[in-house]
């Protein structure tokens, strides 16, 4: 569907050149929601603009629907762009046009006849839930409503790819949730491939199937969202994940807990099957010791549960060791140590 | 020294008509030229939809040469060209030509400045939809900047009323001519006062119309 092969993008000329994208190789499959996460300046914004040639790659190949796009003619490029919808952080609606006018604009560009435009705009307004706003101007709408107009406008020409450039970053948490639901619905109902960039891991967790992490222009980690959440490799990825999982105790609290030298804390990570079984309870009961969950969270990721809990076991050292050993065969267990003491 | 108002009023009416004609004709011609130049300025600017260093720099140079020339000097300096194009250097039409030249360059700058204030993201959105540059210019850029553009043109119109009075001094006719020949050269203060009052009224009308139109466009 979308393929980057050794793609680089350099801005500026020699001397003060900035390499925004470095040798990126990535494939986005048809029908999936693919998210790229990274801090601002990581190059994600440039990378997605290579897909519809708002930016041209300095080197490497970008392929969209089996078409190598860097060599296409201006006419082919306009056709390609009509097949790729795009929504933006700041919505970028035409302030001089009404909601109707905004959604109708791409259809006018595609020379659709008036009646068909009317029908299609009505249909889209219904889809995004703004039937009563067609005569309003963007400035009369809230942020969430504006993004809905942006989405309707991007979908007007029935594209098969939707690019989202930080589409929810300017919205409050509740509205973000609504927009993400809408994007998921678009993906499911119309089978539109979605490529999104964000700096919020929450967005990735909520709607993405696969993801990549970008840093300094490079893709440093890539894969299934569930796999990356349960087993992150790089430090940046770990930081991003802990921003949504809330599974890290603060160093101060940890120090306090460790003031009692007999306390031993373990992090137990449940993935896949293990997360739906009473493992902790079974194993501790078998060895007749108690446990207490001190901290942690269980999250839904791609319709599976993922848990990361900090647990304290009450019992003699040998029993606890046995419990840990037995648990380790089923789930991942790590002792939580207090750094700096 | 008294004035025979019975013969004088028709002259004032005629001169007012000439001034209005000069201003309107100049506004039409210079708007066409100025808006085209301003658009060219904007789209050829670095990073914009039709960026072209050469066109931009040449245009920039021309504008920067013409703009600083005081209008009264430009008026006299381009007399030979005026004669070539208009056929005469005296009268209302002869004044319209230099006024158009001066106003076009000013409008070009105003148009360019107003277009720069259009959110680049909006242009990017239109590009991403597959709009051609010409469709972006007329379907997006101009409608988005229309409110401030009208205010800019209003500002120019008020300036043109001023220019027309100056053009009057070199035989362009109009209220400026009248004020100079009767009020200044014949020391007739009452004529001067009447022409000044009419000029003030014209400026008020122009400004009111401009404000009204831009408000209508901006819906605020």
PDB file of N, CA and C in Angstrom, chain A residues 9-20 58, chain B residues 46 53:
ATOM      1  N   UNK A   9      15.247  12.735   3.528  1.00  0.00           N
ATOM      2  CA  UNK A   9      14.867  14.072   3.103  1.00  0.00           C
ATOM      3  C   UNK A   9      15.770  15.083   3.785  1.00  0.00           C
ATOM      4  N   UNK A  10      16.434  15.888   2.966  1.00  0.00           N
ATOM      5  CA  UNK A  10      17.328  16.903   3.505  1.00  0.00           C
ATOM      6  C   UNK A  10      16.768  18.280   3.152  1.00  0.00           C
ATOM      7  N   UNK A  11      16.688  19.147   4.135  1.00  0.00           N
ATOM      8  CA  UNK A  11      16.247  20.523   3.882  1.00  0.00           C
ATOM      9  C   UNK A  11      17.461  21.431   3.843  1.00  0.00           C
ATOM     10  N   UNK A  12      17.357  22.496   3.055  1.00  0.00           N
ATOM     11  CA  UNK A  12      18.426  23.473   3.009  1.00  0.00           C
ATOM     12  C   UNK A  12      19.578  22.991   2.157  1.00  0.00           C
ATOM     13  N   UNK A  13      20.592  23.823   2.048  1.00  0.00           N
ATOM     14  CA  UNK A  13      21.723  23.470   1.203  1.00  0.00           C
ATOM     15  C   UNK A  13      22.931  23.173   2.077  1.00  0.00           C
ATOM     16  N   UNK A  14      23.997  22.764   1.417  1.00  0.00           N
ATOM     17  CA  UNK A  14      25.216  22.400   2.142  1.00  0.00           C
ATOM     18  C   UNK A  14      25.595  23.476   3.146  1.00  0.00           C
ATOM     19  N   UNK A  15      26.217  23.052   4.211  1.00  0.00           N
ATOM     20  CA  UNK A  15      26.607  24.015   5.234  1.00  0.00           C
ATOM     21  C   UNK A  15      25.563  24.059   6.325  1.00  0.00           C
ATOM     22  N   UNK A  16      24.319  24.419   5.930  1.00  0.00           N
ATOM     23  CA  UNK A  16      23.276  24.433   6.965  1.00  0.00           C
ATOM     24  C   UNK A  16      22.145  23.456   6.625  1.00  0.00           C
ATOM     25  N   UNK A  17      22.532  22.322   6.056  1.00  0.00           N
ATOM     26  CA  UNK A  17      21.532  21.320   5.704  1.00  0.00           C
ATOM     27  C   UNK A  17      21.013  20.612   6.945  1.00  0.00           C
ATOM     28  N   UNK A  18      19.715  20.332   6.942  1.00  0.00           N
ATOM     29  CA  UNK A  18      19.112  19.581   8.048  1.00  0.00           C
ATOM     30  C   UNK A  18      18.514  18.307   7.477  1.00  0.00           C
ATOM     31  N   UNK A  19      18.932  17.169   8.021  1.00  0.00           N
ATOM     32  CA  UNK A  19      18.376  15.914   7.543  1.00  0.00           C
ATOM     33  C   UNK A  19      17.155  15.551   8.382  1.00  0.00           C
ATOM     34  N   UNK A  20      15.979  15.780   7.813  1.00  0.00           N
ATOM     35  CA  UNK A  20      14.743  15.581   8.571  1.00  0.00           C
ATOM     36  C   UNK A  20      14.353  14.115   8.638  1.00  0.00           C
ATOM     37  N   UNK A  58      14.659  13.324  -0.901  1.00  0.00           N
ATOM     38  CA  UNK A  58      15.971  13.643  -1.460  1.00  0.00           C
ATOM     39  C   UNK A  58      16.572  12.384  -2.072  1.00  0.00           C
TER      40      UNK A  58
ATOM     41  N   UNK B  46       9.973  32.383  -2.224  1.00  0.00           N
ATOM     42  CA  UNK B  46      10.621  31.121  -1.866  1.00  0.00           C
ATOM     43  C   UNK B  46       9.692  30.255  -0.998  1.00  0.00           C
ATOM     44  N   UNK B  53      12.974  32.191  -8.134  1.00  0.00           N
ATOM     45  CA  UNK B  53      13.865  33.221  -7.619  1.00  0.00           C
ATOM     46  C   UNK B  53      14.001  34.393  -8.583  1.00  0.00           C
TER      47      UNK B  53
END
